[in-house]
PDB file of C-alpha atoms and ligand atoms in Angstrom:
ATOM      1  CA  UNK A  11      77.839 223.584 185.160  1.00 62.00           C
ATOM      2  CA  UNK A  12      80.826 224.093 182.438  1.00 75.00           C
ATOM      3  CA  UNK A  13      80.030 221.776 179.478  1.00 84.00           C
ATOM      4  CA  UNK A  14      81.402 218.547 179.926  1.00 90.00           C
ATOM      5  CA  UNK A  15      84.211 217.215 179.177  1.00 94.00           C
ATOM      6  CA  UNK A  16      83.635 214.781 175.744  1.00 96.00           C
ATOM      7  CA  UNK A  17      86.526 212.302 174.201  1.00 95.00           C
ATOM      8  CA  UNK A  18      84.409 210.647 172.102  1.00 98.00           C
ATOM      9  CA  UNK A  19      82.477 211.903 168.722  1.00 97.00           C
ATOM     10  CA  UNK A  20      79.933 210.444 166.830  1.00 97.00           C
ATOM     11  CA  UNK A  21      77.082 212.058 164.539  1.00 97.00           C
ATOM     12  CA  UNK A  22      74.073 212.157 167.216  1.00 98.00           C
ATOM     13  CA  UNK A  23      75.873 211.252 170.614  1.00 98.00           C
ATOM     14  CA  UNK A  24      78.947 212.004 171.901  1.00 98.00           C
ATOM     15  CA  UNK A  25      81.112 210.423 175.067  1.00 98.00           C
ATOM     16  CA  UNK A  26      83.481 211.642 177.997  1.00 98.00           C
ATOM     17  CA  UNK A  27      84.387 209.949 180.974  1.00 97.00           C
ATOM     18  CA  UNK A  28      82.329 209.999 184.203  1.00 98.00           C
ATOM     19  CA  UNK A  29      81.956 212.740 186.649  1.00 97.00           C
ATOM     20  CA  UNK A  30      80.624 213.263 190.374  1.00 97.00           C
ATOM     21  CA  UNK A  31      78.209 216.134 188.725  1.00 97.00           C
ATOM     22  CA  UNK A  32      76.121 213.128 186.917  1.00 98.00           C
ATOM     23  CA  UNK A  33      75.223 212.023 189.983  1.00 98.00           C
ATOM     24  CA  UNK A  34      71.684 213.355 190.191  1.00 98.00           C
ATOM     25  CA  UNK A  35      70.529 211.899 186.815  1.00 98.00           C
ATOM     26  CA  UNK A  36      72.223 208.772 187.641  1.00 98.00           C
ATOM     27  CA  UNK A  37      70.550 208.475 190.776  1.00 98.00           C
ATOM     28  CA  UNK A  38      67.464 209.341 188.908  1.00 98.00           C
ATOM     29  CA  UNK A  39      67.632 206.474 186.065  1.00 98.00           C
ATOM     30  CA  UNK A  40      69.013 204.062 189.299  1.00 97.00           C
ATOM     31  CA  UNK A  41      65.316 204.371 190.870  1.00 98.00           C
ATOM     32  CA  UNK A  42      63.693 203.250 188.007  1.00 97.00           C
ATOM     33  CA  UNK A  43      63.253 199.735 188.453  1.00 95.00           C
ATOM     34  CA  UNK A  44      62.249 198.393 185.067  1.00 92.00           C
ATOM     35  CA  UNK A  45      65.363 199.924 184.078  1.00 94.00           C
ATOM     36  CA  UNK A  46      67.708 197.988 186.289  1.00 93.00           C
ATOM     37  CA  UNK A  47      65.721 194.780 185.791  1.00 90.00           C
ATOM     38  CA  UNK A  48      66.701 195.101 182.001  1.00 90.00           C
ATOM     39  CA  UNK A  49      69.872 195.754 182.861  1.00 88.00           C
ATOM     40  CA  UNK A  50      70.190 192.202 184.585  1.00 82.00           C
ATOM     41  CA  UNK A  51      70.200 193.652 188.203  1.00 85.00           C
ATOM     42  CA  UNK A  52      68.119 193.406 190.812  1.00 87.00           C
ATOM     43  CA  UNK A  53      66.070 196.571 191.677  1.00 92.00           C
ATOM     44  CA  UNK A  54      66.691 198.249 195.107  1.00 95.00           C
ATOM     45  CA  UNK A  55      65.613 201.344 195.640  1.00 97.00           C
ATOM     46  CA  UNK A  56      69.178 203.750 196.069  1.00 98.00           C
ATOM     47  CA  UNK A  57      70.451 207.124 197.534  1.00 98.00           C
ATOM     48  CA  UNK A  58      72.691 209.779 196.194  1.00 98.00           C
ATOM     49  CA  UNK A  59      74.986 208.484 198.447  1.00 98.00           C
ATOM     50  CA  UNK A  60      74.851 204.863 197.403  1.00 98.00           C
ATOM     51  CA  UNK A  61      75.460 206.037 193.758  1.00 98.00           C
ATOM     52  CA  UNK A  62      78.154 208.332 194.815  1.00 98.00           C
ATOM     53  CA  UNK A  63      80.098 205.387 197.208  1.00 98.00           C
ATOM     54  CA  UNK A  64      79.581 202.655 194.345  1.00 97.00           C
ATOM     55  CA  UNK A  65      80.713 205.543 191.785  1.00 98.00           C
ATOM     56  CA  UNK A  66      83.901 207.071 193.306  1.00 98.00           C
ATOM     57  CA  UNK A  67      85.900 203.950 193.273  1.00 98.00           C
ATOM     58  CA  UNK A  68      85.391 203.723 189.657  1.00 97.00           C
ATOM     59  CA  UNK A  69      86.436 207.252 189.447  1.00 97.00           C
ATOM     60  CA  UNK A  70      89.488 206.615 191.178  1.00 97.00           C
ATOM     61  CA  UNK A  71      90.743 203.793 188.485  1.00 95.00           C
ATOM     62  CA  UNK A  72      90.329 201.388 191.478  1.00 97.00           C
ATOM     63  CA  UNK A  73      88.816 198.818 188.990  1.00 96.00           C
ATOM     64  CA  UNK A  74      91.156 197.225 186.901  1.00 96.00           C
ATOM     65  CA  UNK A  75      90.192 197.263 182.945  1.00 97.00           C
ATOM     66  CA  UNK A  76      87.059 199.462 183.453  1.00 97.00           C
ATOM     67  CA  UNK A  77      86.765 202.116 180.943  1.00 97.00           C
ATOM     68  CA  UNK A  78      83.391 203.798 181.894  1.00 98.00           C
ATOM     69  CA  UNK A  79      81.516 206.986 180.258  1.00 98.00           C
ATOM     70  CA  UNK A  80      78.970 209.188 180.469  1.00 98.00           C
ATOM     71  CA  UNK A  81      76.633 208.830 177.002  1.00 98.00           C
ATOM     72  CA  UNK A  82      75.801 212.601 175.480  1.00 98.00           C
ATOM     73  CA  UNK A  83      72.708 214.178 172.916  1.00 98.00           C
ATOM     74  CA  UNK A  84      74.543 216.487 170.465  1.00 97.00           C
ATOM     75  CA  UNK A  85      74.522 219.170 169.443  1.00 96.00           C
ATOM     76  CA  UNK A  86      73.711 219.824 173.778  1.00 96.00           C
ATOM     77  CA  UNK A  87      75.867 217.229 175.624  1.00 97.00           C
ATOM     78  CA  UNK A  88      72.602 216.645 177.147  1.00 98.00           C
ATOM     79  CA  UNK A  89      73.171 213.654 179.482  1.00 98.00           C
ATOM     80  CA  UNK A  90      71.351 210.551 178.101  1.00 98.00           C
ATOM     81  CA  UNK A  91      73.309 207.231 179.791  1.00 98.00           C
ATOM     82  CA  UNK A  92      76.070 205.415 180.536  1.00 98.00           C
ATOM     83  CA  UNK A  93      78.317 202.665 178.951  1.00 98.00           C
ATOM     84  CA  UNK A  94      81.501 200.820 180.246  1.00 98.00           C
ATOM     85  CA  UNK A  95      84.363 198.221 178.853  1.00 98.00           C
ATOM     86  CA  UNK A  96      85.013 196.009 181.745  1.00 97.00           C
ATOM     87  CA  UNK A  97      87.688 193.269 182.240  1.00 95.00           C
ATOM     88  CA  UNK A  98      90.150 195.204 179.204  1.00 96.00           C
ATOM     89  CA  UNK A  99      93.895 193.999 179.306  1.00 91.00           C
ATOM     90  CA  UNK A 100      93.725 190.637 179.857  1.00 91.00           C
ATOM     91  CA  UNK A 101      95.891 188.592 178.030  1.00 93.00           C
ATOM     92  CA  UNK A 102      93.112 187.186 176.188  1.00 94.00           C
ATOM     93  CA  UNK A 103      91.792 190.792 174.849  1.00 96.00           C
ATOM     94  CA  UNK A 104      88.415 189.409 175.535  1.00 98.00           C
ATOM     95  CA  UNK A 105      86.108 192.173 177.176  1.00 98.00           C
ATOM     96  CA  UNK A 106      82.233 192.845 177.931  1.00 98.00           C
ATOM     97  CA  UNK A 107      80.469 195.618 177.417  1.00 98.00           C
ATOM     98  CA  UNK A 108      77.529 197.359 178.959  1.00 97.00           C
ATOM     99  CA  UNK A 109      74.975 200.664 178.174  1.00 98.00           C
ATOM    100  CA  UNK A 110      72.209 201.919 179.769  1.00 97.00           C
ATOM    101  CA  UNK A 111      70.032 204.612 177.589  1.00 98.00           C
ATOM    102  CA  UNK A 112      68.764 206.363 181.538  1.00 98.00           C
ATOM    103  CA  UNK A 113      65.310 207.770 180.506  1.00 97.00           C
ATOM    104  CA  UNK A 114      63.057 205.708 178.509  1.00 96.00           C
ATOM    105  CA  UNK A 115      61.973 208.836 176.021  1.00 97.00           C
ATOM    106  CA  UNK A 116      65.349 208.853 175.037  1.00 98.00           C
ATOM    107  CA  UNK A 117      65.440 204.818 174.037  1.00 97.00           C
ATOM    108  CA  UNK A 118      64.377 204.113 170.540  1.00 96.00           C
ATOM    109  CA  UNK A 119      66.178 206.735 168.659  1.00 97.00           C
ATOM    110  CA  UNK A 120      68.843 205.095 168.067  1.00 97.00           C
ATOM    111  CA  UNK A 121      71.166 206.497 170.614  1.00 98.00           C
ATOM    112  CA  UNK A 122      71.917 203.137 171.844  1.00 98.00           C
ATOM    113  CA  UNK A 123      73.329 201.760 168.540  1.00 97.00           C
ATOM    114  CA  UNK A 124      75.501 204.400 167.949  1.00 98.00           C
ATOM    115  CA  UNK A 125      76.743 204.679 171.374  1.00 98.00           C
ATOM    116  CA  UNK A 126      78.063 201.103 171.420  1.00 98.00           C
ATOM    117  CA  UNK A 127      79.436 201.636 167.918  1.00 97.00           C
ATOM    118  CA  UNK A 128      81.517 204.408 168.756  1.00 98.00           C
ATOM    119  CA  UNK A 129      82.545 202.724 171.976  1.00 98.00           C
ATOM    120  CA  UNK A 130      83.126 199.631 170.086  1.00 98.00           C
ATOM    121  CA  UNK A 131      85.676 201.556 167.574  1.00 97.00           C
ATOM    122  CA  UNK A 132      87.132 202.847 170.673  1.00 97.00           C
ATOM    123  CA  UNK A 133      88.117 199.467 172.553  1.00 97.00           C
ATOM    124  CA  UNK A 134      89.074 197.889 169.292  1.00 97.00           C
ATOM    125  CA  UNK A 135      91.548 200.599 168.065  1.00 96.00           C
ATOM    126  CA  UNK A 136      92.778 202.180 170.977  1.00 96.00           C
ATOM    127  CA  UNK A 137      92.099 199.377 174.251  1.00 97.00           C
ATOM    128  CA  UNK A 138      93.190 196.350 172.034  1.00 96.00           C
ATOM    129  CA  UNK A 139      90.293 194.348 172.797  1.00 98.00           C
ATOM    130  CA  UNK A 140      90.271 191.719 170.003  1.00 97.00           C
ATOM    131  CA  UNK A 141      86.836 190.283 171.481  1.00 98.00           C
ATOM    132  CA  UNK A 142      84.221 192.353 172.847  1.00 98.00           C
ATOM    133  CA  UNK A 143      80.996 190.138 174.513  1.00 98.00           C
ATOM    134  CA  UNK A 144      77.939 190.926 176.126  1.00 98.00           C
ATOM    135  CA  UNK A 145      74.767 188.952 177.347  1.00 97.00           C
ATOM    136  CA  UNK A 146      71.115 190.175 177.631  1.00 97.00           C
ATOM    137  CA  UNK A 147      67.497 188.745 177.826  1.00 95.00           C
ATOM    138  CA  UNK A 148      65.079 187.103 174.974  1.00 95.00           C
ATOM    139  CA  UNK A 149      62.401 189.544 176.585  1.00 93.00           C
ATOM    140  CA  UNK A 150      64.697 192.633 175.339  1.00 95.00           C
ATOM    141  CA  UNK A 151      64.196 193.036 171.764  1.00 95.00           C
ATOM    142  CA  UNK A 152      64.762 196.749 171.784  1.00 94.00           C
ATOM    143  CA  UNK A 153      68.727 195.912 173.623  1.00 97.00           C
ATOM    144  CA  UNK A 154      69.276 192.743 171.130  1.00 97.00           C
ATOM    145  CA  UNK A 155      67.883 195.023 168.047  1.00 96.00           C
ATOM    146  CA  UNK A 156      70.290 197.910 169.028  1.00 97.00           C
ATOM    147  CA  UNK A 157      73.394 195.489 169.287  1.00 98.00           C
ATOM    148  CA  UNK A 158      72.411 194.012 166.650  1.00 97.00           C
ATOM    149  CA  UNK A 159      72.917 197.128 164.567  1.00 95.00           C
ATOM    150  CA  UNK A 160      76.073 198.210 166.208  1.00 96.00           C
ATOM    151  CA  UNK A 161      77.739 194.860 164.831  1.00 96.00           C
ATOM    152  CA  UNK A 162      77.078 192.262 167.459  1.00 98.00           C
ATOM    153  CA  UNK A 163      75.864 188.760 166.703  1.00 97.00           C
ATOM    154  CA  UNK A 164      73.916 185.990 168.708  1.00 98.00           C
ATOM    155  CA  UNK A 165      76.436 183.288 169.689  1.00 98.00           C
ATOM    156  CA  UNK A 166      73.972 181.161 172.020  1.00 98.00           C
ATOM    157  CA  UNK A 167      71.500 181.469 174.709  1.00 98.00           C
ATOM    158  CA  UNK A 168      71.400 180.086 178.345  1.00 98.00           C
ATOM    159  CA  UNK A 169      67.766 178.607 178.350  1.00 98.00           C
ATOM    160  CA  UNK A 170      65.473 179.654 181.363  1.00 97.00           C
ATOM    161  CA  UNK A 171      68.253 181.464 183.254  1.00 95.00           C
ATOM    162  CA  UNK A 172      66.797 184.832 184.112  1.00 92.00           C
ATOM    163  CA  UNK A 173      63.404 185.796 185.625  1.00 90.00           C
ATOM    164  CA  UNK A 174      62.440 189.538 184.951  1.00 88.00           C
ATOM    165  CA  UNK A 175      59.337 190.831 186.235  1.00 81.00           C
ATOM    166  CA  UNK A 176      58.048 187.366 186.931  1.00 86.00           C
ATOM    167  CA  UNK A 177      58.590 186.100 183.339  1.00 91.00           C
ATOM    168  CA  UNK A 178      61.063 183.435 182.762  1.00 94.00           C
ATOM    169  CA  UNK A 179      63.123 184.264 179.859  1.00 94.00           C
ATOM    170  CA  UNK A 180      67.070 183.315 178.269  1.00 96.00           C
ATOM    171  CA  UNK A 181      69.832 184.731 178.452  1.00 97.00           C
ATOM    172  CA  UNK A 182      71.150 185.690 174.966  1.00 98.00           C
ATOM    173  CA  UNK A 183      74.855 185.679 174.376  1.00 98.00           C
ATOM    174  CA  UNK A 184      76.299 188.249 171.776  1.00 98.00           C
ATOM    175  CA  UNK A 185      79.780 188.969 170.596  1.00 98.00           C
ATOM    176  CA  UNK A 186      81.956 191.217 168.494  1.00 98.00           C
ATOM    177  CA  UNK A 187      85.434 190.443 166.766  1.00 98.00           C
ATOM    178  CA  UNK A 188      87.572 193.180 166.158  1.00 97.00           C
ATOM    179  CA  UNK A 189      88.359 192.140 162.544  1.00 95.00           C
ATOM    180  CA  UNK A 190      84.716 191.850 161.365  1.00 92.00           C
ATOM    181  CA  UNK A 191      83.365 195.060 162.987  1.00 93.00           C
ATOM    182  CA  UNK A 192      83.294 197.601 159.368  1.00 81.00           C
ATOM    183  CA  UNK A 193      85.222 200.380 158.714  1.00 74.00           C
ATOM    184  CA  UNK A 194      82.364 202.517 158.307  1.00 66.00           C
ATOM    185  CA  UNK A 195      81.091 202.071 161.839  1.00 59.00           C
ATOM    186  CA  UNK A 196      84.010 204.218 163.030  1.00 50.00           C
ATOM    187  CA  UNK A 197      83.351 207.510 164.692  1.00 48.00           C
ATOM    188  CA  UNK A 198      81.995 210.455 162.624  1.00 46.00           C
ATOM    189  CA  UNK A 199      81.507 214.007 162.332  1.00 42.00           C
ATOM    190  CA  UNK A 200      84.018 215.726 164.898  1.00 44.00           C
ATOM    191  CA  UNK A 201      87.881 214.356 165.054  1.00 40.00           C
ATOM    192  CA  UNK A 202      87.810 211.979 167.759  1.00 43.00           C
ATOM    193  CA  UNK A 203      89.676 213.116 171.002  1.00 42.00           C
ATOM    194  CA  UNK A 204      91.808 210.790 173.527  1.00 41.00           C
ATOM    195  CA  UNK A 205      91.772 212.569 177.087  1.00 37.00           C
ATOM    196  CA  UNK A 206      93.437 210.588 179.829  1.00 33.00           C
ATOM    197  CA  UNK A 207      91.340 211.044 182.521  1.00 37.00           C
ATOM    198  CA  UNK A 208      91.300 209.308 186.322  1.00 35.00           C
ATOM    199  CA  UNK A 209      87.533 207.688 185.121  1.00 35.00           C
ATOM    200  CA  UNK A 210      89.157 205.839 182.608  1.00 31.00           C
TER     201      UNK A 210
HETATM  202  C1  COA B 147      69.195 198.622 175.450  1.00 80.71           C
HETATM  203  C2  COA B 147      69.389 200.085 175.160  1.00 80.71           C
HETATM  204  C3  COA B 147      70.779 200.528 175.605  1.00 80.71           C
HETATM  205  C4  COA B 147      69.279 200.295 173.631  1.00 80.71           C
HETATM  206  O1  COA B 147      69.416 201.648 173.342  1.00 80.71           O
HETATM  207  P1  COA B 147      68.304 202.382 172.443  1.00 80.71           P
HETATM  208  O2  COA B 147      68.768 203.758 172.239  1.00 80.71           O
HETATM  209  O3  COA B 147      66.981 202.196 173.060  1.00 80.71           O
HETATM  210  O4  COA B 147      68.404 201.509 171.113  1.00 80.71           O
HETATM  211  P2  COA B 147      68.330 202.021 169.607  1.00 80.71           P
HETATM  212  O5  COA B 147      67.216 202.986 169.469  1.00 80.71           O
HETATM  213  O6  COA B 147      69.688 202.444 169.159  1.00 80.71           O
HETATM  214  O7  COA B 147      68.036 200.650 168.834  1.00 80.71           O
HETATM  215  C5  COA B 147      66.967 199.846 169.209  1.00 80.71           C
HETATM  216  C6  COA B 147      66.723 198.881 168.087  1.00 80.71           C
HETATM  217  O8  COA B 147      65.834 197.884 168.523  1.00 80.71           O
HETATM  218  C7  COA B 147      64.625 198.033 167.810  1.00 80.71           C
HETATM  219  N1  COA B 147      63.553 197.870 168.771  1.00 80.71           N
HETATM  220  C8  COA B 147      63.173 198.722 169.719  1.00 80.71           C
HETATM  221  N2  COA B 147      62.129 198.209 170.414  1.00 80.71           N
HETATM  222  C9  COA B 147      61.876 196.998 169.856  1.00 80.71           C
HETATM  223  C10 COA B 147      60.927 195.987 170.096  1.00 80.71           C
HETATM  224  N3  COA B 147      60.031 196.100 171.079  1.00 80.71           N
HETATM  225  N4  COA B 147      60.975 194.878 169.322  1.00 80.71           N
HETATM  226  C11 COA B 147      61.879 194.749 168.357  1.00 80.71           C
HETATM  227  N5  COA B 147      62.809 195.681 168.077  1.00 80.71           N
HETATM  228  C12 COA B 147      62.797 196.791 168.817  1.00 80.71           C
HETATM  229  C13 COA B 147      64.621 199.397 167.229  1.00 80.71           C
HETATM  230  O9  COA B 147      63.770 199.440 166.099  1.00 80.71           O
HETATM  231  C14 COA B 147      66.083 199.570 166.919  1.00 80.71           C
HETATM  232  O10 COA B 147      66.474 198.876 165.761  1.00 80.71           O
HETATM  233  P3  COA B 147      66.515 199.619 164.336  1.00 80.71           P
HETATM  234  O11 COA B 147      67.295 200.859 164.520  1.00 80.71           O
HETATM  235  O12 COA B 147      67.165 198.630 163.436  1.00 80.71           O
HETATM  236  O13 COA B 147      65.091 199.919 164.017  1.00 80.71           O
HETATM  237  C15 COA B 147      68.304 200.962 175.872  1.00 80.71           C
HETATM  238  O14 COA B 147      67.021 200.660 175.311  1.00 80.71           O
HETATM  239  C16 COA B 147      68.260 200.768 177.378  1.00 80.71           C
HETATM  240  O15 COA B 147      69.109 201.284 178.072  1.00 80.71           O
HETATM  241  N6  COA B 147      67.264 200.054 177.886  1.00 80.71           N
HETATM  242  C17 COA B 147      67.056 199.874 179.321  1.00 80.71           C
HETATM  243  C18 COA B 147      68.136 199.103 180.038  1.00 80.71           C
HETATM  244  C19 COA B 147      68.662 197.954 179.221  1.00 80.71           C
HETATM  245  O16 COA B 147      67.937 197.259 178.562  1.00 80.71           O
HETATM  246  N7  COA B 147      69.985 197.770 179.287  1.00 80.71           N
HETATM  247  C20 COA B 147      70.682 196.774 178.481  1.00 80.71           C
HETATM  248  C21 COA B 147      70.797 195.520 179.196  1.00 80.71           C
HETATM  249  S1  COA B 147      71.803 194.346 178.327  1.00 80.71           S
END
C-alpha cells in the first residue's frame, strides 16, 4: 500500500483523513468489545462489510460537520486509531470530539493526548470551533487522564447514567475553549499540511 496520505503533524503521531484501505484494522479494533464499551457503544460483533457501509457515507461528506481521521505512529504512519470533530459549523461553534487508540498495546503512551491536541489545534484554528466538548465514564481514568493532558477540563457529571460491563458508573462531562487551550499545544515537528479531501 503507498504510504498514506497525512495532513496533520505532531512529534509522535501524525493524522490524514480516512480511507477504504483501513478497513481491516478498523474492523479489527470494532470486534473488540471492551473497546467499544469504553467508547460508550454497545458491543456487537461486526463484518468488513458493516464497517465498510457505516464508513463510506462518511467518506462521501454525507455527514454534515464531521471531520474524521485516521490516527498514525511516526516515524511509520503505522495505523494506531481514529478521531473525529462532529457537529462543526453550527452557529454556535460548539463541537464534540471523539478518539479511539484501536489496539490496547498502543494505549498508554501517550498517543492519545497528543492526538487530541493536535486535532484540537486543528478545529480551533482552521474549523472555527470556539467550544470543543466531549463526555466519557468515571470508570475510564486512562480516557479522562489523556484529555486531561490535552487541555480538557471536568465541567460536571451525569450520576449513574452508564452501565459498562455490569458496573454502574457517571458520565463525566469535559470541555475545551478555544481561547484557553496554550499556544504551545500546537502542532510540532513537521509544517502542518491542509489537504482537502472527500473524508473531511
Ligand atoms: C482513551 C484513549 C483514546 C486515550 O489514549 P491513550 O493513548 O491511551 O492515552 P495517553 O497515553 O495519551 O494518556 C493516558 C493518560 O491517562 C493516564 N492513565 C492511564 N491509565 C490510567 C489509569 N488506570 N488510572 C489513571 N490514569 C491512567 C496515563 O498515565 C496518561 O496520563 P499521563 O500522561 O499524565 O501520565 C485510549 O486509551 C482508548 O482509545 N481507549 C479505549 C476506547 C476509549 O476509551 N475511548 C474513549 C471513550 S470517551
Amino acid at each position: 500500500m503507498d504510504a498514506p496520505r497525512v495532513n496533520l503533524w505532531g512529534r509522535r503521531v501524525a493524522l490524514g483523513p480516512l480511507h477504504l484501505g483501513l478497513l481491516p484494522v478498523l474492523t479489527r479494533w470494532e470486534n473488540d468489545p471492551r473497546t467499544i464499551e469504553l467508547g460508550g457503544d454497545e458491543f456487537q460483533p461486526v463484518t468488513e462489510e458493516v464497517v465498510r457501509a457505516r464508513l463510506e457515507p462518511l467518506l462521501r461528506g454525507e455527514r454534515a460537520g464531521w471531520h474524521g481521521f485516521a490516527i498514525y505512529a511516526l516515524p511509520d504512519l503505522r495505523p494506531i486509531g481514529v478521531a473525529n470533530v462532529r457537529d462543526v459549523g453550527t452557529p454556535h461553534r460548539t463541537a464534540e470530539f471523539g478518539i479511539t487508540i484501536g489496539d490496547p498495546a498502543d494505549r498508554g503512551r501517550g498517543y492519545g493526548a497528543e492526538a487530541t491536541r493536535v486535532l484540537l489545534r486543528y478545529a480551533f484554528d482552521e474549523l472555527g470551533v470556539h467550544t470543543m466538548l466531549l463526555d466519557t465514564v468515571s470508570v475510564n481514568p486512562a480516557a479522562i487522564g489523556a484529555y486531561q493532558r490535552a487541555g480538557f477540563r471536568e465541567i460536571g457529571r451525569i450520576r449513574q447514567a452508564r452501565r459498562i460491563g455490569g458496573i454502574v458508573a457517571d458520565v463525566v462531562l469535559m470541555e475545551c475553549l478555544a481561547r484557553e487551550f496554550p499556544a504551545e499545544a500546537a502542532t510540532a515537528g513537521k509544517p502542518r499540511q491542509i489537504a482537502t479531501n472527500s473524508a473531511h
